[in-house]
Amino acid sequence: SQTIHQWPATLVQPVGSPLSLECTVEGTSNPNLYWYRQAAGRGLQLLFYSVGIGQISSEVPQNLSASRPQDRQFILSSKKLLLSDSGFYLCAWTRGLAGYNEQFFGPGTRLTVL
Amino acid sequence: GNSVTQMEGPVTLSEEAFLTINCTYTATGYPSLFWYVQYPGEGLQLLLKATKADDKGSNKGFEATYRKETTSFHLEKGSVQVSDSAVYFCALRGDSNYQLIWGAGTKLIIKP
């Protein structure tokens, strides 16, 4: 069976510090991978998605970046965090391009920038 | 472009009440439709889905029918429980799209 891991579960960082959130998927190969942010009481905002190693598509301009160094690893980074980066970050994967394939979500990372 | 509209929350009901959360969509072609649930402090879980018109998705007592004529996918449950308190998201995925298009989410609060 497939599982998706995210770490850390919670993170408190000062403004201006760097960020690295990691997501890994087990039990499948060549997944499509996604990073979402969910602000408190709000819906989901798609940040990045990747259809293969080294392939990253960005949905919104921001000070965050993403990388996919391995097939089942997806990393979200920032060089300097802003207060507005606080939120709940969710990683997700899906099997392929077929429209009926649902996304499977990780447990999330709650980031607080002070 | 594709879009999803959900009823605004929070929706507050008493235990054993009937639930409807409205979801309508705009899309070209034949999208797949999904309902996800997010319990407090957790990631999202797929609740149910439907991949073609007139399909009914069901799970844990929840149901939703893919209505192409009204472009709707309303979520229903006959008798809600306190444990159903969560945020519910409606989503759409087109045939040739890598992404899910998400509704804003509807917070459901069930009081004992």
Short mmCIF file of C-alpha atoms in Angstrom, two decimals:
data_model
loop_
_atom_site.label_atom_id
_atom_site.label_comp_id
_atom_site.label_asym_id
_atom_site.label_seq_id
_atom_site.Cartn_x
_atom_site.Cartn_y
_atom_site.Cartn_z
CA SER A 1 0.00 0.00 0.00
CA GLN A 2 1.02 3.58 -0.52
CA THR A 3 1.85 6.02 2.24
CA ILE A 4 2.85 9.65 2.27
CA HIS A 5 4.99 11.23 4.96
CA GLN A 6 5.58 14.84 5.86
CA TRP A 7 7.95 16.34 8.39
CA PRO A 8 8.21 18.08 10.59
CA ALA A 9 4.65 18.01 11.93
CA THR A 10 4.97 21.45 13.48
CA LEU A 11 7.51 24.21 13.10
CA VAL A 12 7.99 27.63 14.66
CA GLN A 13 10.45 29.85 12.84
CA PRO A 14 11.48 33.52 13.11
CA VAL A 15 10.92 35.93 10.26
CA GLY A 16 13.85 35.89 7.85
CA SER A 17 14.95 32.34 8.66
CA PRO A 18 15.16 29.59 6.03
CA LEU A 19 12.64 26.79 5.59
CA SER A 20 12.78 23.22 4.41
CA LEU A 21 9.73 20.93 4.50
CA GLU A 22 10.00 17.42 3.19
CA CYS A 23 7.47 15.05 1.72
CA THR A 24 8.07 11.45 0.68
CA VAL A 25 5.80 8.87 -0.86
CA GLU A 26 6.19 5.12 -0.48
CA GLY A 27 4.71 2.27 -2.43
CA THR A 28 4.32 3.87 -5.83
CA SER A 29 6.51 5.16 -8.63
CA ASN A 30 6.42 8.29 -10.76
CA PRO A 31 3.66 9.99 -8.79
CA ASN A 32 2.46 13.51 -9.48
CA LEU A 33 3.30 15.55 -6.38
CA TYR A 34 1.69 18.69 -4.99
CA TRP A 35 2.30 21.30 -2.30
CA TYR A 36 -0.68 23.19 -0.89
CA ARG A 37 -0.98 25.88 1.75
CA GLN A 38 -4.03 26.31 3.91
CA ALA A 39 -4.27 29.54 5.87
CA ALA A 40 -6.27 29.44 9.11
CA GLY A 41 -9.96 28.93 8.35
CA ARG A 42 -9.36 29.12 4.62
CA GLY A 43 -9.41 26.81 1.65
CA LEU A 44 -6.52 25.19 -0.17
CA GLN A 45 -4.06 27.14 -2.27
CA LEU A 46 -1.98 25.12 -4.73
CA LEU A 47 1.65 26.27 -4.54
CA PHE A 48 3.58 23.82 -6.72
CA TYR A 49 3.13 20.58 -8.56
CA SER A 50 5.56 18.17 -10.18
CA VAL A 51 5.02 15.46 -12.77
CA GLY A 52 8.58 14.12 -12.64
CA ILE A 53 12.07 14.47 -11.22
CA GLY A 54 13.32 18.01 -11.62
CA GLN A 55 10.01 19.21 -13.09
CA ILE A 56 8.33 21.90 -11.01
CA SER A 57 5.37 24.08 -11.91
CA SER A 58 4.60 27.11 -9.79
CA GLU A 59 1.07 28.35 -9.38
CA VAL A 60 1.60 31.60 -7.50
CA PRO A 61 4.47 34.06 -7.27
CA GLN A 62 6.00 33.98 -3.81
CA ASN A 63 9.19 33.59 -1.85
CA LEU A 64 8.81 29.82 -1.68
CA SER A 65 10.41 27.28 -4.01
CA ALA A 66 10.06 23.55 -4.53
CA SER A 67 12.39 20.82 -5.68
CA ARG A 68 12.05 17.18 -6.57
CA PRO A 69 15.48 15.59 -6.27
CA GLN A 70 14.15 12.02 -6.35
CA ASP A 71 11.09 10.35 -7.80
CA ARG A 72 9.23 10.16 -4.51
CA GLN A 73 10.64 13.16 -2.67
CA PHE A 74 9.24 16.67 -2.81
CA ILE A 75 10.79 19.55 -0.86
CA LEU A 76 9.36 22.98 -0.11
CA SER A 77 11.90 25.69 0.72
CA SER A 78 12.36 29.33 1.46
CA LYS A 79 15.50 31.40 1.90
CA LYS A 80 13.77 33.99 4.11
CA LEU A 81 10.40 33.41 5.72
CA LEU A 82 7.74 36.09 5.93
CA LEU A 83 4.98 36.40 8.52
CA SER A 84 2.48 35.67 5.75
CA ASP A 85 4.08 32.25 5.20
CA SER A 86 2.41 30.94 8.35
CA GLY A 87 -0.12 28.22 7.63
CA PHE A 88 -0.78 24.54 7.27
CA TYR A 89 1.26 22.97 4.45
CA LEU A 90 -0.04 19.86 2.81
CA CYS A 91 1.73 17.54 0.42
CA ALA A 92 -0.31 15.31 -1.87
CA TRP A 93 0.24 12.76 -4.62
CA THR A 94 -1.76 11.22 -7.40
CA ARG A 95 -1.10 8.28 -9.67
CA GLY A 96 -1.24 9.90 -13.05
CA LEU A 97 -3.06 12.13 -15.43
CA ALA A 98 -6.40 10.30 -15.56
CA GLY A 99 -9.18 12.56 -14.42
CA TYR A 100 -10.66 10.07 -11.98
CA ASN A 101 -7.51 9.68 -9.91
CA GLU A 102 -7.95 11.23 -6.52
CA GLN A 103 -5.22 12.97 -4.59
CA PHE A 104 -3.86 11.43 -1.40
CA PHE A 105 -2.75 13.83 1.30
CA GLY A 106 -0.06 13.75 3.92
CA PRO A 107 -0.72 14.71 7.56
CA GLY A 108 0.49 18.26 7.05
CA THR A 109 3.04 20.61 8.61
CA ARG A 110 1.83 23.51 10.72
CA LEU A 111 4.23 26.42 10.26
CA THR A 112 4.16 29.46 12.51
CA VAL A 113 6.40 32.38 11.58
CA LEU A 114 7.00 34.84 14.42
CA GLY B 1 -11.98 27.98 -16.86
CA ASN B 2 -13.01 25.31 -14.38
CA SER B 3 -14.37 26.38 -11.00
CA VAL B 4 -16.14 25.00 -7.94
CA THR B 5 -18.55 26.86 -5.68
CA GLN B 6 -19.54 25.59 -2.25
CA MET B 7 -22.04 26.92 0.22
CA GLU B 8 -20.44 29.07 2.88
CA GLY B 9 -20.15 27.85 6.41
CA PRO B 10 -20.17 27.21 9.15
CA VAL B 11 -23.13 24.90 8.99
CA THR B 12 -24.39 24.06 12.47
CA LEU B 13 -26.76 21.14 13.01
CA SER B 14 -28.00 19.02 15.84
CA GLU B 15 -27.11 15.34 16.01
CA GLU B 16 -29.33 13.12 13.83
CA ALA B 17 -30.32 16.04 11.58
CA PHE B 18 -30.29 15.77 7.78
CA LEU B 19 -27.28 17.33 6.07
CA THR B 20 -26.92 18.95 2.67
CA ILE B 21 -23.81 20.83 1.60
CA ASN B 22 -24.25 22.36 -1.83
CA CYS B 23 -21.56 22.21 -4.50
CA THR B 24 -21.86 23.45 -8.07
CA TYR B 25 -19.22 23.52 -10.74
CA THR B 26 -18.24 25.01 -14.06
CA ALA B 27 -16.19 22.85 -16.38
CA THR B 28 -15.66 21.87 -19.96
CA GLY B 29 -15.76 18.25 -20.98
CA TYR B 30 -16.44 15.51 -18.45
CA PRO B 31 -14.77 16.23 -15.12
CA SER B 32 -14.48 13.90 -12.17
CA LEU B 33 -15.93 15.20 -8.92
CA PHE B 34 -14.76 14.62 -5.38
CA TRP B 35 -15.67 15.34 -1.77
CA TYR B 36 -12.84 15.48 0.74
CA VAL B 37 -13.09 15.78 4.51
CA GLN B 38 -10.59 17.41 6.86
CA TYR B 39 -10.85 16.63 10.57
CA PRO B 40 -9.31 19.16 12.97
CA GLY B 41 -5.53 19.29 12.74
CA GLU B 42 -5.30 16.65 10.04
CA GLY B 43 -4.73 16.41 6.31
CA LEU B 44 -7.52 15.81 3.83
CA GLN B 45 -9.11 12.43 3.17
CA LEU B 46 -11.13 11.43 0.19
CA LEU B 47 -14.74 10.93 1.25
CA LEU B 48 -16.31 9.95 -2.06
CA LYS B 49 -16.07 10.54 -5.78
CA ALA B 50 -17.99 10.24 -9.02
CA THR B 51 -16.43 10.01 -12.46
CA LYS B 52 -19.37 10.37 -14.83
CA ALA B 53 -22.84 11.85 -15.02
CA ASP B 54 -25.52 10.23 -12.82
CA ASP B 55 -22.89 8.34 -10.80
CA LYS B 56 -23.53 8.31 -7.07
CA GLY B 57 -20.56 8.29 -4.73
CA SER B 58 -21.13 7.05 -1.20
CA ASN B 59 -19.10 6.42 1.93
CA LYS B 60 -19.71 6.46 5.69
CA GLY B 61 -23.38 7.31 5.18
CA PHE B 62 -22.58 10.27 2.94
CA GLU B 63 -23.82 10.42 -0.65
CA ALA B 64 -23.42 12.73 -3.62
CA THR B 65 -24.81 12.39 -7.14
CA TYR B 66 -23.08 13.80 -10.22
CA ARG B 67 -25.79 15.91 -11.90
CA LYS B 68 -24.58 17.18 -15.24
CA GLU B 69 -27.86 18.92 -16.07
CA THR B 70 -27.59 21.12 -12.99
CA THR B 71 -23.75 20.99 -12.76
CA SER B 72 -24.02 19.98 -9.12
CA PHE B 73 -22.55 17.47 -6.70
CA HIS B 74 -24.32 18.12 -3.42
CA LEU B 75 -23.22 16.19 -0.34
CA GLU B 76 -25.96 14.60 1.80
CA LYS B 77 -26.27 12.49 4.91
CA GLY B 78 -29.47 11.34 6.49
CA SER B 79 -28.44 11.49 10.14
CA VAL B 80 -25.28 13.30 11.20
CA GLN B 81 -23.19 12.54 14.26
CA VAL B 82 -20.92 14.71 16.39
CA SER B 83 -17.96 12.86 14.85
CA ASP B 84 -18.91 14.26 11.43
CA SER B 85 -17.79 17.72 12.56
CA ALA B 86 -15.09 18.69 10.09
CA VAL B 87 -14.40 20.83 7.04
CA TYR B 88 -15.74 19.44 3.77
CA PHE B 89 -14.20 20.32 0.40
CA CYS B 90 -15.74 19.79 -3.02
CA ALA B 91 -13.26 19.42 -5.87
CA LEU B 92 -13.18 18.86 -9.62
CA ARG B 93 -10.60 17.40 -11.94
CA GLY B 94 -10.75 17.69 -15.68
CA ASP B 95 -9.63 14.97 -18.07
CA SER B 96 -6.47 16.72 -19.13
CA ASN B 97 -5.58 18.62 -16.01
CA TYR B 98 -2.92 17.78 -13.44
CA GLN B 99 -4.71 19.74 -10.81
CA LEU B 100 -7.76 19.54 -8.65
CA ILE B 101 -9.91 22.66 -8.61
CA TRP B 102 -11.08 23.19 -5.03
CA GLY B 103 -14.07 24.77 -3.42
CA ALA B 104 -13.43 27.03 -0.43
CA GLY B 105 -14.54 24.38 2.06
CA THR B 106 -17.56 24.24 4.35
CA LYS B 107 -17.11 23.88 8.07
CA LEU B 108 -19.68 21.56 9.63
CA ILE B 109 -20.42 21.70 13.35
CA ILE B 110 -22.64 19.04 14.89
CA LYS B 111 -23.99 19.69 18.37
CA PRO B 112 -25.05 16.83 20.66
#
